[in-house]
Coordinates of C-alpha atoms and ligand atoms in Angstrom, one line a residue:
M1 CA 0.0 0.0 0.1
S2 CA 1.3 3.4 -1.0
K3 CA 1.4 6.1 1.6
P4 CA -1.4 8.6 1.1
L5 CA -0.9 12.2 1.4
R6 CA -2.7 13.5 4.7
V7 CA -3.4 17.1 4.3
P8 CA -4.3 18.4 7.8
A9 CA -7.2 20.9 8.5
T10 CA -4.8 24.0 8.6
Q11 CA -4.0 23.4 5.1
H12 CA -7.0 22.5 3.1
G13 CA -9.6 24.8 4.7
L14 CA -12.5 22.3 4.5
N15 CA -14.9 23.4 7.3
P16 CA -16.5 20.5 9.2
R17 CA -19.4 22.6 10.0
E18 CA -20.4 22.6 6.3
I19 CA -21.0 19.0 6.5
D20 CA -24.6 17.9 7.1
K21 CA -25.1 17.2 10.7
K22 CA -26.8 13.8 10.1
A23 CA -24.0 12.8 7.9
R24 CA -21.4 13.6 10.6
S25 CA -23.5 11.6 13.2
I26 CA -23.1 8.5 10.7
L27 CA -19.4 9.1 10.6
Q28 CA -19.1 9.4 14.3
A29 CA -21.3 6.3 15.0
L30 CA -19.3 4.2 12.7
T31 CA -15.7 5.4 13.8
G32 CA -17.0 5.0 17.4
A33 CA -17.8 1.3 16.6
G34 CA -14.4 0.9 15.5
Y35 CA -14.8 0.9 11.6
E36 CA -13.1 3.3 9.2
A37 CA -15.5 5.8 7.8
Y38 CA -15.0 8.8 5.5
L39 CA -16.8 11.5 3.7
V40 CA -16.0 10.8 0.2
G41 CA -16.4 11.8 -3.5
G42 CA -18.4 14.8 -4.7
A43 CA -19.0 16.2 -1.3
V44 CA -15.2 16.6 -0.5
R45 CA -14.5 17.9 -3.8
D46 CA -17.3 20.5 -3.7
L47 CA -16.4 21.6 -0.1
L48 CA -12.8 22.1 -1.0
L49 CA -14.0 24.1 -4.0
A50 CA -16.1 26.2 -1.8
K51 CA -19.3 24.9 -3.5
H52 CA -22.5 23.4 -1.9
P53 CA -22.5 19.6 -2.1
K54 CA -25.6 18.1 -3.6
D55 CA -25.2 15.0 -1.2
F56 CA -23.0 13.7 1.4
D57 CA -21.8 10.2 0.6
I58 CA -19.9 8.0 3.1
A59 CA -17.5 5.2 2.5
T60 CA -16.5 2.7 5.3
S61 CA -14.7 -0.5 6.1
A62 CA -18.1 -1.9 7.8
T63 CA -20.1 -4.3 5.5
P64 CA -23.7 -3.4 5.0
E65 CA -24.7 -5.8 7.7
Q66 CA -22.2 -4.2 10.1
I67 CA -23.6 -0.8 9.3
K68 CA -27.0 -2.0 10.1
Q69 CA -25.9 -3.1 13.5
V70 CA -24.6 0.1 14.3
L71 CA -27.3 2.3 12.7
P72 CA -30.6 0.4 13.0
S73 CA -32.3 2.8 10.6
T74 CA -30.3 1.3 7.7
R75 CA -31.9 -0.2 4.7
I76 CA -29.6 -2.4 2.5
I77 CA -30.5 -2.0 -1.1
G78 CA -29.0 -3.4 -4.4
R79 CA -28.5 -7.1 -5.3
R80 CA -25.2 -7.0 -7.2
F81 CA -23.4 -4.5 -5.0
R82 CA -25.2 -3.9 -1.8
L83 CA -25.3 -0.3 -0.4
A84 CA -26.6 0.9 2.8
H85 CA -29.1 3.6 2.9
V86 CA -29.2 5.2 6.5
H87 CA -32.4 6.9 6.9
F88 CA -33.5 9.8 8.9
G89 CA -37.2 9.7 8.2
R90 CA -37.6 10.2 4.3
E91 CA -34.1 11.5 4.0
Y92 CA -31.2 9.1 3.6
F93 CA -27.5 9.0 3.3
E94 CA -25.6 6.5 1.1
V95 CA -23.0 4.6 2.9
A96 CA -21.0 2.2 0.7
T97 CA -18.5 -0.3 1.8
F98 CA -14.9 0.2 0.4
R99 CA -14.9 -1.5 -3.0
A100 CA -11.9 -2.8 -5.0
P101 CA -11.4 -1.9 -8.7
H102 CA -11.8 -4.8 -11.1
D103 CA -8.7 -6.7 -11.8
E104 CA -7.6 -5.4 -15.3
S105 CA -5.8 -8.7 -16.1
D106 CA -9.0 -10.8 -15.6
K107 CA -10.5 -10.9 -19.2
G108 CA -13.6 -12.5 -17.7
Q109 CA -14.6 -9.2 -15.9
T110 CA -14.7 -7.0 -19.0
G111 CA -17.2 -7.1 -22.0
D112 CA -16.4 -7.0 -25.8
H113 CA -15.7 -3.3 -25.7
G114 CA -13.8 -3.4 -22.5
R115 CA -16.7 -2.4 -20.3
I116 CA -17.0 -3.7 -16.8
I117 CA -19.6 -6.3 -16.4
H118 CA -19.3 -7.2 -12.7
D119 CA -16.8 -5.2 -10.7
N120 CA -18.1 -5.4 -7.3
V121 CA -15.7 -6.9 -4.6
Y122 CA -15.0 -5.3 -1.1
G123 CA -11.7 -3.7 -0.6
T124 CA -9.5 -1.4 1.3
V125 CA -9.7 2.4 1.2
E126 CA -7.0 2.7 -1.1
E127 CA -8.6 0.4 -3.6
D128 CA -11.9 2.3 -3.2
A129 CA -9.9 5.5 -4.2
L130 CA -8.3 3.9 -7.3
R131 CA -11.7 2.4 -8.6
R132 CA -13.1 5.9 -8.8
D133 CA -13.2 8.1 -12.0
F134 CA -11.3 11.4 -11.5
S135 CA -8.7 12.1 -9.1
V136 CA -10.8 15.1 -7.5
N137 CA -13.7 12.5 -7.0
A138 CA -11.5 10.2 -5.0
L139 CA -10.6 12.3 -1.8
F140 CA -11.7 11.1 1.6
Y141 CA -12.2 13.3 4.6
D142 CA -11.7 12.1 8.0
L143 CA -14.0 13.9 10.5
E144 CA -12.0 12.5 13.4
S145 CA -8.6 13.9 12.6
G146 CA -9.9 16.6 10.2
D147 CA -7.4 15.5 7.6
V148 CA -8.1 15.1 3.9
I149 CA -6.6 11.8 2.5
D150 CA -5.3 11.8 -1.0
F151 CA -4.2 8.6 -2.7
V152 CA -4.3 9.9 -6.2
G153 CA -2.6 13.4 -6.4
A154 CA -6.1 15.1 -6.2
M155 CA -4.9 18.0 -4.2
D156 CA -2.4 18.9 -6.8
D157 CA -5.1 18.6 -9.5
L158 CA -7.4 20.8 -7.4
E159 CA -4.6 23.4 -7.2
K160 CA -4.3 23.2 -11.0
R161 CA -8.1 23.2 -11.4
Q162 CA -8.0 20.1 -13.7
L163 CA -9.8 17.1 -14.1
R164 CA -7.6 14.1 -14.3
M165 CA -8.7 10.4 -15.0
I166 CA -7.1 7.9 -12.4
G167 CA -5.0 5.4 -14.3
D168 CA -5.0 4.9 -18.0
P169 CA -7.7 7.2 -19.5
V170 CA -8.2 5.0 -22.6
V171 CA -8.6 1.8 -20.2
R172 CA -10.9 3.8 -17.9
Y173 CA -13.2 5.2 -20.8
R174 CA -13.4 1.7 -22.5
E175 CA -14.4 0.3 -18.9
D176 CA -17.2 2.7 -18.8
P177 CA -17.8 5.2 -21.6
V178 CA -20.2 7.1 -19.4
R179 CA -17.0 8.6 -17.8
M180 CA -16.5 10.7 -21.1
L181 CA -19.9 12.5 -20.3
R182 CA -18.8 12.7 -16.7
A183 CA -15.7 14.6 -17.8
V184 CA -17.6 17.1 -19.7
R185 CA -20.1 17.5 -17.0
F186 CA -17.5 18.1 -14.0
A187 CA -15.5 20.3 -16.3
A188 CA -18.4 22.6 -17.3
K189 CA -20.1 22.5 -13.8
L190 CA -16.9 23.0 -11.6
N191 CA -14.9 25.2 -14.2
L192 CA -12.2 22.9 -14.5
T193 CA -9.9 21.9 -17.5
I194 CA -9.6 18.4 -18.7
E195 CA -6.1 17.4 -18.2
P196 CA -4.4 16.9 -21.7
A197 CA -4.0 13.1 -21.4
S198 CA -7.5 12.6 -20.1
E199 CA -9.0 14.8 -22.8
A200 CA -7.0 13.3 -25.8
P201 CA -8.7 10.0 -26.3
I202 CA -12.3 11.2 -26.0
K203 CA -13.1 12.0 -29.4
E204 CA -11.8 8.9 -30.8
L205 CA -13.6 6.8 -28.3
S206 CA -16.9 8.8 -28.3
G207 CA -18.7 6.0 -30.5
L208 CA -18.5 3.7 -27.4
L209 CA -21.4 5.6 -26.1
E210 CA -23.4 3.5 -28.6
N211 CA -23.2 0.6 -26.3
I212 CA -24.7 2.2 -23.2
A213 CA -28.2 1.4 -22.1
P214 CA -30.5 4.2 -23.3
A215 CA -32.1 4.8 -19.7
R216 CA -28.6 5.4 -18.1
L217 CA -27.8 7.9 -20.9
F218 CA -31.2 9.6 -20.2
D219 CA -30.1 10.0 -16.5
E220 CA -26.8 11.3 -17.5
V221 CA -28.3 14.0 -20.0
L222 CA -30.4 15.4 -17.3
K223 CA -27.3 15.9 -15.0
L224 CA -25.4 17.4 -18.1
F225 CA -28.2 19.8 -19.1
H226 CA -29.6 20.5 -15.7
G227 CA -26.1 21.5 -14.1
G228 CA -26.3 25.2 -14.5
Q229 CA -24.0 25.5 -17.5
A230 CA -26.0 24.1 -20.4
Q231 CA -24.6 26.1 -23.4
K232 CA -21.1 25.3 -22.4
T233 CA -22.0 21.7 -21.7
L234 CA -23.5 21.6 -25.3
D235 CA -20.4 23.3 -26.9
T236 CA -18.0 20.8 -25.1
L237 CA -20.1 17.7 -25.9
R238 CA -20.1 18.8 -29.6
K239 CA -16.3 19.5 -29.5
Y240 CA -15.6 15.9 -28.5
D241 CA -18.1 14.6 -30.9
L242 CA -20.1 13.1 -27.9
F243 CA -23.5 15.0 -28.6
V244 CA -24.2 13.1 -31.8
W245 CA -24.5 9.8 -29.7
L246 CA -27.1 11.5 -27.6
F247 CA -29.1 13.5 -29.9
P248 CA -28.3 12.6 -33.5
Q249 CA -31.3 14.6 -34.8
A250 CA -30.2 17.7 -33.0
E251 CA -26.7 17.4 -34.1
S252 CA -28.0 17.3 -37.6
S253 CA -30.1 20.2 -37.2
L254 CA -27.3 22.3 -35.8
L255 CA -25.2 21.3 -38.7
E256 CA -27.8 22.4 -41.2
D257 CA -28.0 25.8 -39.6
E258 CA -24.2 26.1 -39.6
A259 CA -24.2 25.3 -43.4
G260 CA -26.7 28.0 -44.1
D261 CA -26.6 31.7 -43.6
S262 CA -26.8 33.1 -40.0
E263 CA -30.1 34.8 -40.7
S264 CA -31.8 31.5 -41.1
A265 CA -30.1 29.9 -38.1
S266 CA -33.2 30.3 -35.8
Y267 CA -33.0 26.8 -34.6
T268 CA -29.5 27.5 -33.3
R269 CA -30.7 30.6 -31.7
L270 CA -33.7 28.9 -30.1
V271 CA -31.5 26.3 -28.5
A272 CA -29.2 29.0 -27.2
A273 CA -31.9 31.0 -25.8
A274 CA -33.6 27.9 -24.3
L275 CA -30.3 26.8 -22.5
K276 CA -29.7 30.3 -21.2
N277 CA -33.2 30.2 -19.7
T278 CA -32.8 26.7 -18.2
D279 CA -29.5 28.0 -16.4
K280 CA -31.3 31.1 -15.2
R281 CA -34.1 29.0 -13.7
I282 CA -31.7 26.6 -12.1
R283 CA -29.8 29.4 -10.5
A284 CA -33.0 31.0 -9.3
G285 CA -34.1 27.7 -7.7
K286 CA -36.9 27.2 -10.0
P287 CA -38.1 23.8 -11.4
V288 CA -37.0 22.6 -14.9
T289 CA -38.4 19.9 -16.9
P290 CA -36.7 17.5 -19.3
A291 CA -39.7 17.9 -21.4
F292 CA -38.8 21.4 -22.2
L293 CA -35.2 20.4 -23.2
F294 CA -36.5 17.6 -25.6
A295 CA -39.1 20.1 -27.0
V296 CA -36.3 22.5 -27.9
L297 CA -33.5 20.1 -29.0
L298 CA -36.0 18.1 -31.4
W299 CA -37.9 21.2 -32.6
K300 CA -36.5 21.4 -36.0
R301 CA -37.1 17.8 -37.0
V302 CA -40.6 17.9 -35.8
N303 CA -41.2 21.2 -37.4
D304 CA -39.9 20.0 -40.8
G305 CA -41.7 16.6 -40.3
S306 CA -45.0 18.4 -39.7
K307 CA -44.6 20.6 -42.8
M308 CA -44.0 17.5 -44.8
Y309 CA -47.2 15.7 -43.5
R310 CA -49.4 18.9 -44.1
E311 CA -48.1 19.1 -47.7
L312 CA -49.2 15.6 -48.0
G313 CA -52.7 16.5 -47.1
N314 CA -52.9 15.9 -43.4
P315 CA -54.7 18.2 -41.0
A316 CA -52.1 20.6 -39.1
L317 CA -52.6 19.0 -35.6
Q318 CA -52.4 15.5 -36.8
S319 CA -49.3 16.5 -38.9
V320 CA -47.5 17.5 -35.6
H321 CA -48.5 14.1 -34.0
L322 CA -47.3 12.3 -36.9
A323 CA -43.9 14.0 -37.0
A324 CA -43.6 13.9 -33.3
T325 CA -43.9 9.9 -33.4
D326 CA -41.3 9.8 -36.0
V327 CA -38.8 12.0 -34.1
F328 CA -39.4 10.0 -30.8
S329 CA -39.0 6.7 -32.3
E330 CA -35.7 7.8 -33.8
Q331 CA -34.6 9.5 -30.6
V332 CA -35.1 6.5 -28.3
K333 CA -32.5 4.6 -30.3
S334 CA -29.9 6.8 -28.6
L335 CA -31.4 7.5 -25.2
S336 CA -34.8 6.7 -23.8
V337 CA -37.3 9.3 -22.8
P338 CA -39.8 8.2 -20.2
R339 CA -43.4 8.5 -21.4
R340 CA -44.5 11.1 -19.0
F341 CA -41.8 13.4 -20.4
S342 CA -42.4 12.6 -24.2
N343 CA -45.9 13.1 -23.6
M344 CA -45.4 16.7 -22.3
T345 CA -43.1 17.5 -25.1
R346 CA -45.6 16.4 -27.6
E347 CA -48.1 18.5 -25.9
I348 CA -45.9 21.6 -26.0
W349 CA -45.4 20.9 -29.7
T350 CA -49.2 20.4 -30.5
M351 CA -50.2 23.5 -28.5
Q352 CA -48.0 25.9 -30.6
G353 CA -50.8 26.0 -33.3
R354 CA -53.3 27.4 -30.5
F355 CA -51.6 30.7 -30.1
Q356 CA -53.2 32.0 -33.4
F357 CA -56.7 31.6 -32.0
K358 CA -57.8 34.7 -30.2
N359 CA -61.4 34.6 -29.5
M360 CA -62.2 35.0 -25.8
R361 CA -63.6 31.4 -25.2
R362 CA -60.7 29.7 -26.7
V363 CA -58.3 32.1 -25.0
M364 CA -59.5 31.5 -21.6
G365 CA -59.8 27.8 -22.0
F366 CA -56.2 27.7 -23.4
M367 CA -54.8 29.6 -20.5
D368 CA -56.3 27.1 -18.0
H369 CA -54.6 24.2 -19.7
R370 CA -52.1 22.7 -17.4
R371 CA -49.4 22.9 -20.0
F372 CA -50.2 26.5 -21.1
R373 CA -47.1 28.0 -19.3
A374 CA -44.7 25.6 -20.9
A375 CA -46.2 26.1 -24.3
Y376 CA -46.3 29.8 -23.9
D377 CA -42.7 30.0 -22.9
F378 CA -41.7 27.8 -25.9
M379 CA -43.5 30.0 -28.2
C380 CA -42.0 33.0 -26.9
L381 CA -38.5 31.5 -27.2
R382 CA -39.3 30.8 -30.9
A383 CA -40.3 34.5 -31.2
H384 CA -37.0 35.6 -29.6
A385 CA -35.1 33.2 -31.9
G386 CA -36.7 34.9 -34.9
E387 CA -38.4 31.8 -36.1
I388 CA -41.9 33.5 -35.7
D389 CA -43.1 37.0 -35.4
S390 CA -42.8 38.5 -32.0
D391 CA -46.4 39.9 -32.0
D392 CA -48.0 36.6 -30.6
C393 CA -45.4 36.6 -27.8
E394 CA -46.2 40.2 -26.8
W395 CA -50.1 39.6 -27.2
W396 CA -50.0 36.4 -25.0
T397 CA -47.9 38.0 -22.4
L398 CA -50.1 41.0 -22.0
I399 CA -53.2 39.0 -21.9
Q400 CA -52.2 37.2 -19.0
E401 CA -51.6 40.4 -17.2
V402 CA -54.8 42.5 -17.7
D403 CA -58.1 42.0 -16.1
E404 CA -61.3 40.5 -17.7
P405 CA -62.7 43.5 -19.5
E406 CA -59.3 44.2 -21.0
K407 CA -58.8 40.6 -22.2
L408 CA -62.2 40.8 -23.9
A409 CA -61.1 44.1 -25.5
M410 CA -57.9 42.5 -26.7
C411 CA -59.8 39.5 -28.2
Q412 CA -62.2 41.7 -30.0
A413 CA -59.4 44.1 -31.4
A414 CA -57.5 40.9 -32.6
L415 CA -60.4 39.5 -34.2
S416 CA -61.3 42.9 -36.0
Q417 CA -57.7 43.1 -37.2
G418 CA -58.4 40.5 -39.6
N419 CA -57.5 37.9 -37.4
N420 CA -60.9 36.1 -37.6
K421 CA -59.5 32.8 -38.9
S422 CA -60.4 31.4 -35.5
R423 CA -64.1 32.4 -35.6
G424 CA -64.6 30.7 -38.9
R425 CA -62.9 27.6 -37.6
T426 CA -64.8 27.3 -34.3
R427 CA -68.2 27.9 -36.1
R428 CA -67.4 25.3 -38.7
R429 CA -66.3 22.7 -36.2
K430 CA -69.5 23.4 -34.1
K431 CA -71.8 22.8 -37.0
N432 CA -70.0 19.4 -37.6
S433 CA -70.3 18.2 -34.1
Ligands
LIG501 P1 -22.5 15.2 -8.2 O1 -22.2 16.3 -7.3 O2 -22.9 15.4 -9.4 O3 -23.3 14.1 -7.5 P2 -20.5 13.1 -7.6 O4 -18.9 13.3 -7.7 O5 -21.2 12.8 -6.2 O6 -21.1 14.4 -8.4 P3 -21.9 10.7 -8.4 O7 -22.3 10.4 -9.6 O8 -22.9 11.0 -7.2 O9 -20.9 12.0 -8.5 O10 -21.0 9.6 -7.9 C1 -20.4 9.6 -6.6 C2 -18.9 9.1 -6.8 O11 -18.8 7.8 -7.2 C3 -18.1 10.0 -7.6 O12 -17.4 11.1 -6.9 C4 -16.9 9.0 -7.9 O13 -15.9 8.9 -7.1 C5 -17.7 7.7 -8.1 N1 -18.3 7.3 -9.4 C6 -19.5 7.6 -9.9 N2 -19.6 7.1 -11.2 C7 -18.6 6.7 -11.4 C8 -18.0 6.0 -12.7 N3 -18.8 5.7 -13.8 N4 -16.9 5.5 -12.7 C9 -15.9 5.6 -11.4 N5 -16.3 6.2 -10.6 C10 -17.4 6.7 -10.4
LIG502 MG1 -23.2 12.6 -5.7

């Protein structure tokens, strides 16, 4: 065992009071019972970078059963590799037993593309550090002594603000290609540069993402685009040829825009505006939905597709539905989209046609729709991107703010301005029903 670097509290500046109190109590209970236990991974990294950790994970020498003996509120989960969740009511903390990296000489443990098939054996704290992905994710914090324990040169990397893969980057990306996406995510989120040797193989290995389960890619995409640095993330993903494996249709839409003149690049502008908006919402602590991200990224293909279906003689609404079905069946080949999100995305798209109808009854009904807000936000983004006239965005913004009599006046004005398409339509439909 190599000697780890132990950095005392006076040198690293991590303040233990920033660690969740309940996580501290778990660490104390386990060390009090004679086990090794450390705060580990993202929490140590984020605290050293003066950021707020999302969660406080713990690594220990105790087995799940031993953890449960010390902390009876533990629930043991997972079959292949068992993890302990220590509960405080509904809230829980993940406590994992030290794990060894898989043995690279054992071909039986890696798949056709070098992926790890079954990696899970208990190990020492050092082995637990070495099986992690990036050095900055492999630091341990010892609450008892206040030391940060570094087996992998992570403190140096933090100093240089760089993300470095532990071990041979090519081997580690082959074992788990999702690590390439994690590199992009951490670099963007933490404003770190990817160290040259860790960066170099990514482009060439990007195609390995094809072998990753679409459900896992979906989870990873959410973390990528909802991390508060969405545009930078998109640019970096594209730079390394990773984006095309996640959203092939969006990549080709962006390329089409790049091939045309900048005037007509309204899709690229829509994506930029939407990503900026998402980041702003996340910074303000507002909720974001993946449905919106999908609505934006796939919009050009859906829009082109529905145009084609209309030209073939289909009614407008049905054309959008047909195009949406095509686009989703293509998309899920790369990454899966849970039904509840794809349904909402579809609604955002199909509702775009309703903004042209401005008679009072339809307007009131539309504004009551549970997806009105998302559809309206999307329509305004299209207007800001120059895809459609900005009049509708202004009109629908105003009508939400004014009182009833003014709403009525706005609708009447809109209708008398020759905007009486809607009247004819509703009448006709009523007669038919
Ligand atoms: P975040 O703040 O985004 O949660 P994190 O570092 O906590 O970042 P997690 O995905 O929660 O990331 O994983 C926890 C830890 O598990 C990581 O810090 C890393 O040490 C290890 N880890 C996670 N995924 C991998 C992977 N694919 N390969 C190797 N180690 C990994
Ligand atoms: Mg985490």
